[in-house]
Coordinates of C-alpha atoms in Angstrom, one line a residue:
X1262 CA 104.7 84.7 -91.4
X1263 CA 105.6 82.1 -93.7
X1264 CA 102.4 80.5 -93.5
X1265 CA 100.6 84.4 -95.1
X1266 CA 103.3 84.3 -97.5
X1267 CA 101.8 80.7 -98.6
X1268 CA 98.4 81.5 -98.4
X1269 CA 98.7 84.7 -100.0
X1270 CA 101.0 82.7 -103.0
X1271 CA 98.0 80.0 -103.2
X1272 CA 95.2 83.1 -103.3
X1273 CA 97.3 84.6 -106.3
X1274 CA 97.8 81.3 -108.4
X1275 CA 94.5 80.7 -108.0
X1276 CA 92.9 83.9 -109.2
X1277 CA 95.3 84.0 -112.3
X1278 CA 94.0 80.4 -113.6
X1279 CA 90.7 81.2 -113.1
X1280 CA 89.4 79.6 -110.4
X1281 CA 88.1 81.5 -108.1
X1282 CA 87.1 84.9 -108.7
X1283 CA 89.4 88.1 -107.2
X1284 CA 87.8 88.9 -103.9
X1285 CA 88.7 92.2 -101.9
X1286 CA 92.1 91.8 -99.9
X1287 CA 91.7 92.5 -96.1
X1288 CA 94.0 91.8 -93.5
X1289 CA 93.4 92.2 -89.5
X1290 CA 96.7 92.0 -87.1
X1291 CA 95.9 91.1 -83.6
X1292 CA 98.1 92.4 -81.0
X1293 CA 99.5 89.2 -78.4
X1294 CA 102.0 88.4 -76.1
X1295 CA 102.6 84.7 -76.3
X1296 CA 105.0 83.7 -79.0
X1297 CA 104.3 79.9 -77.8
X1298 CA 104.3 77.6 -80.5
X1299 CA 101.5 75.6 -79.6
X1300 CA 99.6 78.6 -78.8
X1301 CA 100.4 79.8 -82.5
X1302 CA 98.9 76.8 -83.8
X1303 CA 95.9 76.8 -82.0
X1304 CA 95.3 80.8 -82.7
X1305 CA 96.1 79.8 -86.7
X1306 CA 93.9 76.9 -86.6
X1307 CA 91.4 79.1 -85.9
X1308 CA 92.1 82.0 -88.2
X1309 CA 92.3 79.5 -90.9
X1310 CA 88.8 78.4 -90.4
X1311 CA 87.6 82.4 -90.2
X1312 CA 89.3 82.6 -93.6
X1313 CA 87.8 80.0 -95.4
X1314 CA 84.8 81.6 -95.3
X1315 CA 85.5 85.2 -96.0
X1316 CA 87.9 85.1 -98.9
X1317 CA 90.4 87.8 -99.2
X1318 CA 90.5 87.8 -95.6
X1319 CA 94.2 87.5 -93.5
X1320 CA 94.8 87.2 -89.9
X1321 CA 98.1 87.5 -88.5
X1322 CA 99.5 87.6 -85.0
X1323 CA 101.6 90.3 -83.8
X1324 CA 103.6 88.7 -80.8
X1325 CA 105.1 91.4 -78.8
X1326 CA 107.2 90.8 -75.9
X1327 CA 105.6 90.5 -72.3
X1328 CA 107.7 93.4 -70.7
X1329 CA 106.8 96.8 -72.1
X1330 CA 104.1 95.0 -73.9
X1331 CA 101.7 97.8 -73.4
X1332 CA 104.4 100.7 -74.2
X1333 CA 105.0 98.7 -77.6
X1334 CA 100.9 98.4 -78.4
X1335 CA 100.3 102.2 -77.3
X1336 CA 103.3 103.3 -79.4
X1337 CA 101.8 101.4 -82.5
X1338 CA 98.2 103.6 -81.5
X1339 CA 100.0 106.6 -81.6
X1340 CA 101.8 106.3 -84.7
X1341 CA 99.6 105.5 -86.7
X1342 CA 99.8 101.9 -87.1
X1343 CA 97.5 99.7 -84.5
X1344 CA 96.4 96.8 -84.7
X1345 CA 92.9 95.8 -85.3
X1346 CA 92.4 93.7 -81.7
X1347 CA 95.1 93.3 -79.3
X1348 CA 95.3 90.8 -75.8
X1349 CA 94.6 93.1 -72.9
X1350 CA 95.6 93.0 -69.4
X1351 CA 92.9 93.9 -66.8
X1352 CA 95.1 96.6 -65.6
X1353 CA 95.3 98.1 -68.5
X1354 CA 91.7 98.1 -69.7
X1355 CA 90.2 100.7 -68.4
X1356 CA 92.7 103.2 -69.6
X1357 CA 91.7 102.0 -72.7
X1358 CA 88.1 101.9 -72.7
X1359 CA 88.1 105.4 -71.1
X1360 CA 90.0 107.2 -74.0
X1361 CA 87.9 105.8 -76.6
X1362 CA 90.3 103.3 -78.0
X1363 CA 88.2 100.7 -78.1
X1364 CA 85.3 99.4 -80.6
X1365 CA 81.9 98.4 -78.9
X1366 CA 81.2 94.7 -79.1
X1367 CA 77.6 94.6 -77.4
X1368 CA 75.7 94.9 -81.0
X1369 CA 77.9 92.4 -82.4
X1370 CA 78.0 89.6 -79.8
X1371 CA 74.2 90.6 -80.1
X1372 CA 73.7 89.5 -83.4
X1373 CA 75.9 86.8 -84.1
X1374 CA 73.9 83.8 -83.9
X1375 CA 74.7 81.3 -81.2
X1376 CA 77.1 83.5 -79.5
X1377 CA 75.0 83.3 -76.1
X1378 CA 76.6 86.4 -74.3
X1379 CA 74.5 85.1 -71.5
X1380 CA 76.5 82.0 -70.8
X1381 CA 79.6 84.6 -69.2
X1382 CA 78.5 85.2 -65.8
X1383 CA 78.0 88.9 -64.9
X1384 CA 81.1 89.3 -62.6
X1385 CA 83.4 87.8 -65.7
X1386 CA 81.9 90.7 -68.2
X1387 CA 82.2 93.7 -65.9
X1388 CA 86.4 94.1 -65.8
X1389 CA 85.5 94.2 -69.6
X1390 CA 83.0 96.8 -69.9
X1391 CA 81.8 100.4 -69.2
X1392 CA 78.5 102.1 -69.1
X1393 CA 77.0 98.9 -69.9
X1394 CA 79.4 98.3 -72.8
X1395 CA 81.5 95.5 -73.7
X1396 CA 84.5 96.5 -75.1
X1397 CA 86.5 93.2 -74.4
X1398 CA 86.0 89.3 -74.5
X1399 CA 86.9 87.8 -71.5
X1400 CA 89.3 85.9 -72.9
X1401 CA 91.2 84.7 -69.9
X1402 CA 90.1 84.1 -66.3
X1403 CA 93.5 81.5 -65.3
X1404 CA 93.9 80.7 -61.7
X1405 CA 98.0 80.8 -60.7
X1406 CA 99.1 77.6 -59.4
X1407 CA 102.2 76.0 -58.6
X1408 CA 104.7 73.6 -60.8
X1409 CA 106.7 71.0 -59.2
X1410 CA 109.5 68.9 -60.2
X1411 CA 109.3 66.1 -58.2
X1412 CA 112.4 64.2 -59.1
X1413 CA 114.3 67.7 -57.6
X1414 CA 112.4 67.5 -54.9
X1415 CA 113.0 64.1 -53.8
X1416 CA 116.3 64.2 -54.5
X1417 CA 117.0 66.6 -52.1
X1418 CA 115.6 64.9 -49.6
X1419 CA 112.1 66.8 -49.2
X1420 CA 108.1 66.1 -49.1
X1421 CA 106.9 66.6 -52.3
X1422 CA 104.2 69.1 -52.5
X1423 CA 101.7 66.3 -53.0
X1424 CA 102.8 64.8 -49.8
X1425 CA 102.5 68.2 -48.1
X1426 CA 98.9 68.8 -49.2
X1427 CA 98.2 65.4 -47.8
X1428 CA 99.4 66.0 -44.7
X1429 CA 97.5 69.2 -44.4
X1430 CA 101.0 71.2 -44.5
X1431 CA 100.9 72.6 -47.7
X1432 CA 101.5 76.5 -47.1
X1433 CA 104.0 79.3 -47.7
X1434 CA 106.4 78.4 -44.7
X1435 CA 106.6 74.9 -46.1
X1436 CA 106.7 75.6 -49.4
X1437 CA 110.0 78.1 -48.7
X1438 CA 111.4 75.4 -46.7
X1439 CA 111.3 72.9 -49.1
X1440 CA 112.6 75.3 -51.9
X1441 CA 115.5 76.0 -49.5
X1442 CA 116.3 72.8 -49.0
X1443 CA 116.4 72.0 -53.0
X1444 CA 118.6 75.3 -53.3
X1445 CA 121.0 73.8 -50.8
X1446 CA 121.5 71.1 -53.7
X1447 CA 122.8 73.6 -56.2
X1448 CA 119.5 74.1 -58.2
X1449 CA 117.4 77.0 -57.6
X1450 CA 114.1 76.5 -55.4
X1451 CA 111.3 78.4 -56.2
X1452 CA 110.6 81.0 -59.1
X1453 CA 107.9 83.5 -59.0
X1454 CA 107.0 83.3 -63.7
X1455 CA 107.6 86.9 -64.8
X1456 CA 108.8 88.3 -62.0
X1457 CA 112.7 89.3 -62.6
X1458 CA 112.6 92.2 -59.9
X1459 CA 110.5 94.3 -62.4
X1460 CA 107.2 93.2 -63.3
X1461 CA 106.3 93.4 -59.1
X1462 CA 102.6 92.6 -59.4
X1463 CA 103.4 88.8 -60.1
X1464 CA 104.0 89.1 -56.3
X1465 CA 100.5 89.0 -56.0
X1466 CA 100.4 85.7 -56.4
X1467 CA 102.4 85.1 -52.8
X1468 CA 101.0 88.7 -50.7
X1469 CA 97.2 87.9 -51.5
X1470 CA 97.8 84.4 -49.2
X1471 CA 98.8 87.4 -46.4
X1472 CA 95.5 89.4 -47.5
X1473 CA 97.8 92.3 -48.6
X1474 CA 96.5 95.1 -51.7
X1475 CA 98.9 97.5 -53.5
X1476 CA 95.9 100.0 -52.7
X1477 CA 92.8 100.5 -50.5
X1478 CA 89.8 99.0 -51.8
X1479 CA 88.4 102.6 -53.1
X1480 CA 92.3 102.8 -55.3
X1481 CA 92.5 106.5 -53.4
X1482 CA 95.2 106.0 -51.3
X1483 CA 98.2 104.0 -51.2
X1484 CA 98.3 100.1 -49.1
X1485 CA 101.8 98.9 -49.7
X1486 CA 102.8 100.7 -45.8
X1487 CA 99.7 98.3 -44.6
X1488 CA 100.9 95.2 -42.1
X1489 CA 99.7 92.2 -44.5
X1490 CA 102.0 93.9 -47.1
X1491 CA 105.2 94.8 -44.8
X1492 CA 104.9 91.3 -43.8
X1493 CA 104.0 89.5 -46.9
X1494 CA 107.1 91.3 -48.1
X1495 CA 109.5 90.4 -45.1
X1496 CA 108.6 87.2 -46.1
X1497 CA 109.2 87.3 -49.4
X1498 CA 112.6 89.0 -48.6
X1499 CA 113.9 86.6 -46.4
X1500 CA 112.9 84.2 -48.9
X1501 CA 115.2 85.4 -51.6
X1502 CA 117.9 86.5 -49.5
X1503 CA 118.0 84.4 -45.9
X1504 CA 116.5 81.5 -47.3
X1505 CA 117.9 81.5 -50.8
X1506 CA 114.8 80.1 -51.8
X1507 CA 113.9 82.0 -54.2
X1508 CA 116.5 83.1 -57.2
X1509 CA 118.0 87.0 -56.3
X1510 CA 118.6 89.7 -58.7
X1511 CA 120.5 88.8 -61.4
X1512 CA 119.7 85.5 -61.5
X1513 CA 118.3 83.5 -64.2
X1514 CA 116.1 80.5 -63.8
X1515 CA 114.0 78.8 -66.1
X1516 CA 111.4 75.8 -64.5
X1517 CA 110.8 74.0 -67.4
X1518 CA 114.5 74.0 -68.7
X1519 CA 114.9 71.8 -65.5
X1520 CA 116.6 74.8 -63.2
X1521 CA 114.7 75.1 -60.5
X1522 CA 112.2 73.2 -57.8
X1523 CA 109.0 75.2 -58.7
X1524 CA 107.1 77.3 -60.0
X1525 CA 104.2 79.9 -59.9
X1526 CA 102.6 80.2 -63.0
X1527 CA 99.1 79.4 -64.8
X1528 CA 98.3 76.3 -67.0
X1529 CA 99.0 77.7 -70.5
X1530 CA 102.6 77.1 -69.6
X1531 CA 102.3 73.6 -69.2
X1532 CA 103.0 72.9 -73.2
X1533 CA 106.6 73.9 -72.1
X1534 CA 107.0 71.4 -69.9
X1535 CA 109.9 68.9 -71.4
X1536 CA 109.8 65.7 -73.6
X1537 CA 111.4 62.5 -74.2
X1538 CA 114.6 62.6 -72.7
X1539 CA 114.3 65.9 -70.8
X1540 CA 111.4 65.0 -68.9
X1541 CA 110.7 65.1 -65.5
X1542 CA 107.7 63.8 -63.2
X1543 CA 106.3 67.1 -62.6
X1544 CA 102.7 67.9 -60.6
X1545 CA 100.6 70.7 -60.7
X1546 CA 99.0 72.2 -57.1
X1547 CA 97.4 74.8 -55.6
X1548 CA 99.1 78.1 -54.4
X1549 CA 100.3 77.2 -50.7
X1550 CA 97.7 78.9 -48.0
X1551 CA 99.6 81.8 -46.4
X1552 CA 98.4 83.8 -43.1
X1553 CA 94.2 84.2 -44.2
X1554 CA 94.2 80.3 -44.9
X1555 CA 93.3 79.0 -48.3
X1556 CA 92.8 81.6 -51.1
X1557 CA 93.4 81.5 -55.2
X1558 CA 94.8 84.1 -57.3
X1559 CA 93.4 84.9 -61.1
X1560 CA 95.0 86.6 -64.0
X1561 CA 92.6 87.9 -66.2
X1562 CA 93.7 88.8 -69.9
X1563 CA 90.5 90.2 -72.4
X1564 CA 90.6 91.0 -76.0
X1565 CA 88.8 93.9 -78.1
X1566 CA 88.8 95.6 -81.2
X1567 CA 91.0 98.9 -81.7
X1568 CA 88.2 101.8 -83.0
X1569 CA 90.8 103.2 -85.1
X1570 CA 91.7 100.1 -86.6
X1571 CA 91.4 99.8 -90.7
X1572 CA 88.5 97.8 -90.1
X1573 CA 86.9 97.4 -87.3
X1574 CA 83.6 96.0 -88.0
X1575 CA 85.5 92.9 -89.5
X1576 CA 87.8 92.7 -86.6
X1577 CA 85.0 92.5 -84.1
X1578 CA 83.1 89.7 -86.1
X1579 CA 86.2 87.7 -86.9
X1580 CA 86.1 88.5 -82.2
X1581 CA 82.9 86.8 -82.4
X1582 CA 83.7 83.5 -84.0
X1583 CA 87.4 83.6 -82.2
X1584 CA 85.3 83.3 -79.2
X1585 CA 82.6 81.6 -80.3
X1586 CA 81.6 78.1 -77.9
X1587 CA 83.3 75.5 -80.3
X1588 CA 86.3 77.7 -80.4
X1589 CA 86.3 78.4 -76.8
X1590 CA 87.0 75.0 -76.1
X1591 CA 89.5 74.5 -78.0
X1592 CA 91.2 77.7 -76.6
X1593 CA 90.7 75.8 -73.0
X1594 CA 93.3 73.7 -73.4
X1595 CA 95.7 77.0 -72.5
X1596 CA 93.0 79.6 -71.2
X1597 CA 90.7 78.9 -68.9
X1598 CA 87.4 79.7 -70.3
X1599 CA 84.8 82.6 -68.6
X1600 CA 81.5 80.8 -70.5
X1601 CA 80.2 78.9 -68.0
X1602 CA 79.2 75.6 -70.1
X1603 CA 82.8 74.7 -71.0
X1604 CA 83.8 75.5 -67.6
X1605 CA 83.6 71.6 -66.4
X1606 CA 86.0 69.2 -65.4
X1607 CA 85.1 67.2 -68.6
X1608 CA 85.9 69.7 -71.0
X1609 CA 88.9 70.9 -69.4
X1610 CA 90.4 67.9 -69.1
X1611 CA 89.8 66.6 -72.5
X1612 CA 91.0 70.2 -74.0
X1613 CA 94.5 69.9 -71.4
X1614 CA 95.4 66.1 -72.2
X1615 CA 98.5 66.9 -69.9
X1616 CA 96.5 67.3 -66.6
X1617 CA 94.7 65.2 -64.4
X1618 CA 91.0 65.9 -63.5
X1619 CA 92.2 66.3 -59.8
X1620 CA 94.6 68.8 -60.9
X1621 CA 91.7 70.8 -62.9
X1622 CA 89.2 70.2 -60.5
X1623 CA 92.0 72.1 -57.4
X1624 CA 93.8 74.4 -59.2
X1625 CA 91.3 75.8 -62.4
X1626 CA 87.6 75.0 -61.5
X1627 CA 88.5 75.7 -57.7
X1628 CA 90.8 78.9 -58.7
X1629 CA 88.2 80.6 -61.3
X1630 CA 85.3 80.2 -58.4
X1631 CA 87.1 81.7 -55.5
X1632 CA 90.0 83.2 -57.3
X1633 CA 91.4 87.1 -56.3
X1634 CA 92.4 89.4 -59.2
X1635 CA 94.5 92.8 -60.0
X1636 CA 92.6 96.0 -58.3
X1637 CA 91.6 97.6 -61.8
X1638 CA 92.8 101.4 -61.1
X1639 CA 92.5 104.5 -63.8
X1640 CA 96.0 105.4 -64.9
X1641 CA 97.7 102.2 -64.2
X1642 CA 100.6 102.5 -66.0
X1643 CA 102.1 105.6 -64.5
X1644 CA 101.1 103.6 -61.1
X1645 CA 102.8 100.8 -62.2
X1646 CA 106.1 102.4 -63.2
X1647 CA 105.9 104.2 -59.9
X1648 CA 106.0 100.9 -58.2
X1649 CA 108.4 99.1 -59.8
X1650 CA 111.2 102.0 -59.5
X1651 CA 110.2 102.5 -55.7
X1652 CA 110.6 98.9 -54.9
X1653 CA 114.3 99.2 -56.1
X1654 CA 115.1 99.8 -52.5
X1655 CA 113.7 96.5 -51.6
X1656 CA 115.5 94.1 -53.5
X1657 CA 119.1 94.5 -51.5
X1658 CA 120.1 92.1 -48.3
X1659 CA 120.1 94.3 -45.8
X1660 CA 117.0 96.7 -46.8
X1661 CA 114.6 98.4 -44.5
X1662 CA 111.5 97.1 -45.8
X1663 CA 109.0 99.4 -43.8
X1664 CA 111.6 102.1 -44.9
X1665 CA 110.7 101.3 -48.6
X1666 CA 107.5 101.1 -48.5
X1667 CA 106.4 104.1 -46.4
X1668 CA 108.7 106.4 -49.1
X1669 CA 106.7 104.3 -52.1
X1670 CA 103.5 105.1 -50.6
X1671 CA 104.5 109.0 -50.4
X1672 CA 105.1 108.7 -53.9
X1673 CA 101.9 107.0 -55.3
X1674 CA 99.0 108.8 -52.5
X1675 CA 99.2 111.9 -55.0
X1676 CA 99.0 110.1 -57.9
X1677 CA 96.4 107.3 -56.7
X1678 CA 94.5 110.5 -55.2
X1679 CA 94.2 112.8 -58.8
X1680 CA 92.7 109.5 -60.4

C-alpha cells in the first residue's frame, strides 16, 4: 500500500510541475493468497516494470487469506467489486470458467510478441482451458516435497532423511518413525503445511503414495470407502494419534519457527526458512514412497483475468508480460515454471539460490515430470465442504475409520452424481 500511495504522490507532483503530461488513471487489483514478503517484492518488481511503460497504470495485490480464500474472491464477484485477475486453484477453475467468469486469453497470448504459447506443454494448458480456450496462465505446477531440520533430527537420536534415502529406506513407515521419535523429545515430528484438520486435500500429499483418490476417475461416484483410502487413512490416524507423529487437533506447529521435525510443503516456502541466529541445517527431499513405490504430488495454482472486471483487456496484457519468459524466470525462484525452456536445472537453481541442484533436480524437475495433481471436479466447493465436515468423525482417538468414510461417501455419491 504504501508503496501506491508513493507512486501515486510522485505521479501527482509530477503532472503539477509540468513534466510529464496527465495520462489516464487505471488501476488493476489482482486477487492472491501469499502475503510473503519476498513474494511481494518479486510480484512489485514486476508491476513496477509493467508501469513504467503504461503511465497512469497501478497494480496492486490483494492478499487474501488461504482458508476461505475462494468464499472471500466469489463474495467480492458477487458484490460488485472483483478484482481484475485473481490466483486460481485447479479445483476451483472450472467452476469458474463454466459460469463465464473468466476473460479469454488465447487472442492475447496470440498476439503478444514473444510470448511463445507453444513453449507450455499441452498437458500443462489443459487444467486451464475449455473448448479450446485458455482462460488461465499456468502459473504454478510445484511438486510437494519434504523439509527437514536436521539438527532435530540428530538430536533425537534418528537417520536423517538424507541418510534414509541413501540407504534405500526413505518411505512413509520410516518417515513416521523418525517423526515419532523426534516427538518423544518434546518437539513436534511431522506437519502436513495447511492442513489444521480442515483443509483435508493437503492429505493428498501422503494417500496418493497408497494410490488412494477422493473420487473415481470419471468424478461420478464417491472413492474415499476404497481400500488405498481406508488404509492411507489408518495410517495417517495412527500417525497422529498412536504415533504422535504428527501434531493432533488443536495443536499448533510451525516448521520454520523451529517447532517441529518436518515438513510437507512446496519450495516457495523456503524464503521462510530462518537466518542468522535462528538457523538450522535444514534439507529438502522427496515425498517418502508409500505402498505403489515412488510417486510425486503437484499443486497446480493458474491465474486469469475476471470478464467483469473494469478493464479487462488491460488486465489480460499486463497477464501477458507478468508471464512473459524473462519474468517467468524470475518467478521460478518460488513457482516452479510450466514453459518448458526455464524448466532446467540451471535456471532453477540460479533463480532458488537456497537449494542445491540435487535438491532441484529430485524434488522440482523429477516432481513436475511424474508429479499427481487434484482430480479437477464441477462443483468443487460444495464437494469440498462436504468433505471437510464428514471427516469430523475421523479426527478423534478411538474413531471407526471405515465407519466415517462409508457415511461420507453416502453423502457426496448424490452430489458427485448431479455434476
Amino acid at each position: 500500500m504504501r508503496r501506491t500511495m508513493l507512486k501515486t504522490t510522485l505521479a501527482a507532483l509530477a503532472v503539477t510541475t509540468g513534466l510529464v503530461a496527465p495520462a489516464l488513471s487505471q488501476e488493476l487489483r489482482m486477487a492472491i493468497w501469499s502475503a510473503n514478503e519476498a513474494h511481494l517484492a518479486l510480484f512489485n518488481e514486476i508491476a513496477d516494470e509493467f508501469e513504467a511503460s503504461h503511465p497512469g497504470v497501478t497494480v496492486t495485490y490483494d492478499s487474501l487469506a488461504f482458508e476461505g480464500y475462494v468464499t472471500t474472491l466469489t463474495t467480492q464477484i458477487a458484490g460488485g467489486n472483483p478484482p481484475d485477475l485473481a490466483w486460481l486453484f485447479d479445483t476451483t477453475a472450472p467452476d469458474f470458467m463454466a459460469a463465464g467468469a473468466l476473460y479469454p486469453l488465447t487472442d492475447t497470448f496470440a498476439k503478444t510478441e514473444g510470448y511463445d504459447i507453444a513453449d507450455f506443454p499441452p498437458a500443462t494448458l489443459t487444467a486451464w482451458s475449455r473448448d479450446g480456450v485458455q482462460y488461465l496462465y499456468p502459473f504454478s505446477t510445484s511438486p510437494f516435497g519434504v523439509f527437514v531440520n536436521n539438527d532435530m533430527v540428530k538430536a533425537a537420536g534418528a537417520k536423517t532423511p538424507a541418510e534414509l534415502i541413501a540407504a534405500g529406506e526413505w518411505t512413509w513407515d520410516n518417515a513416521i518413525a523418525t517423526a515419532a521419535t523426534v516427538a518423544a523429545t518434546g518437539k513436534q515430528g511431522l506437519v502436513v503445511r495447511d492442513f489444521d484438520f480442515k483443509i483435508w486435500e493437503n492429505l493428498a500429499e501422503i494417500y496418493a503414495g497408497w494410490g488412494a483418490h477422493p473420487w473415481s476417475e470419471d468424478t461420478k461416484s464417491c472413492a474415499f470407502n476404497s481400500q488405498e483410502m481406508v488404509d492411507a487413512m489408518t495410517f495417517i490416524h495412527d500417525a497422529i494419534f498412536v504415533k504422535k507423529a504428527m501434531p493432533g487437533p488443536g495443536v499448533s506447529a510451525d516448521f520454520f519457527a523451529g517447532d517441529a521435525a518436518m515438513t510437507t510443503t512446496q519450495i516457495s516456502r523456503a524464503s521462510l526458512l530462518p537466518k542468522d541466529d535462528k538457523a538450522f541445517d535444514w534439507d529438502l527431499v522427496p515425498l517418502p514412497s508409500g505402498p505403489i513405490g515412488e510417486y510425486a504430488w503437484v499443486g497446480r495454482a493458474g491465474i486469469g483475468v475476471l470478464a467483469n472486471g473494469k478493464n479487462p483487456e488491460l488486465a489480460a496484457e499486463f497477464l501477458a508480460f507478468f508471464s512473459s519468459k524473462d519474468n517467468v524466470a524470475k518467478l521460478a525462484r518460488f513457482f516452479p515454471p510450466a514453459r518448458q525452456s526455464l524448466l532446467t536445472a540451471d535456471v532453477l537453481s540460479a533463480a532458488n539460490p537456497l537449494l542445491t541442484k540435487e535438491q532441484i533436480e529430485t524434488v522440482v524437475i523429477r516432481g513436475v515430470a511424474t508429479g499427481q495433481s487434484t482430480q479437477q471436479v464441477p462443483n468443487f466447493a460444495q464437494l469440498q465442504q462436504t468433505v471437510r465436515a464428514g471427516l469430523d468423525g475421523l479426527w478423534q482417538p478411538e474413531a471407526d475409520i471405515p465407519g466415517v468414510l462409508n457415511t461420507l461417501c453416502d453423502r457426496l455419491n448424490p452430489l458427485l452424481a448431479a455434476n
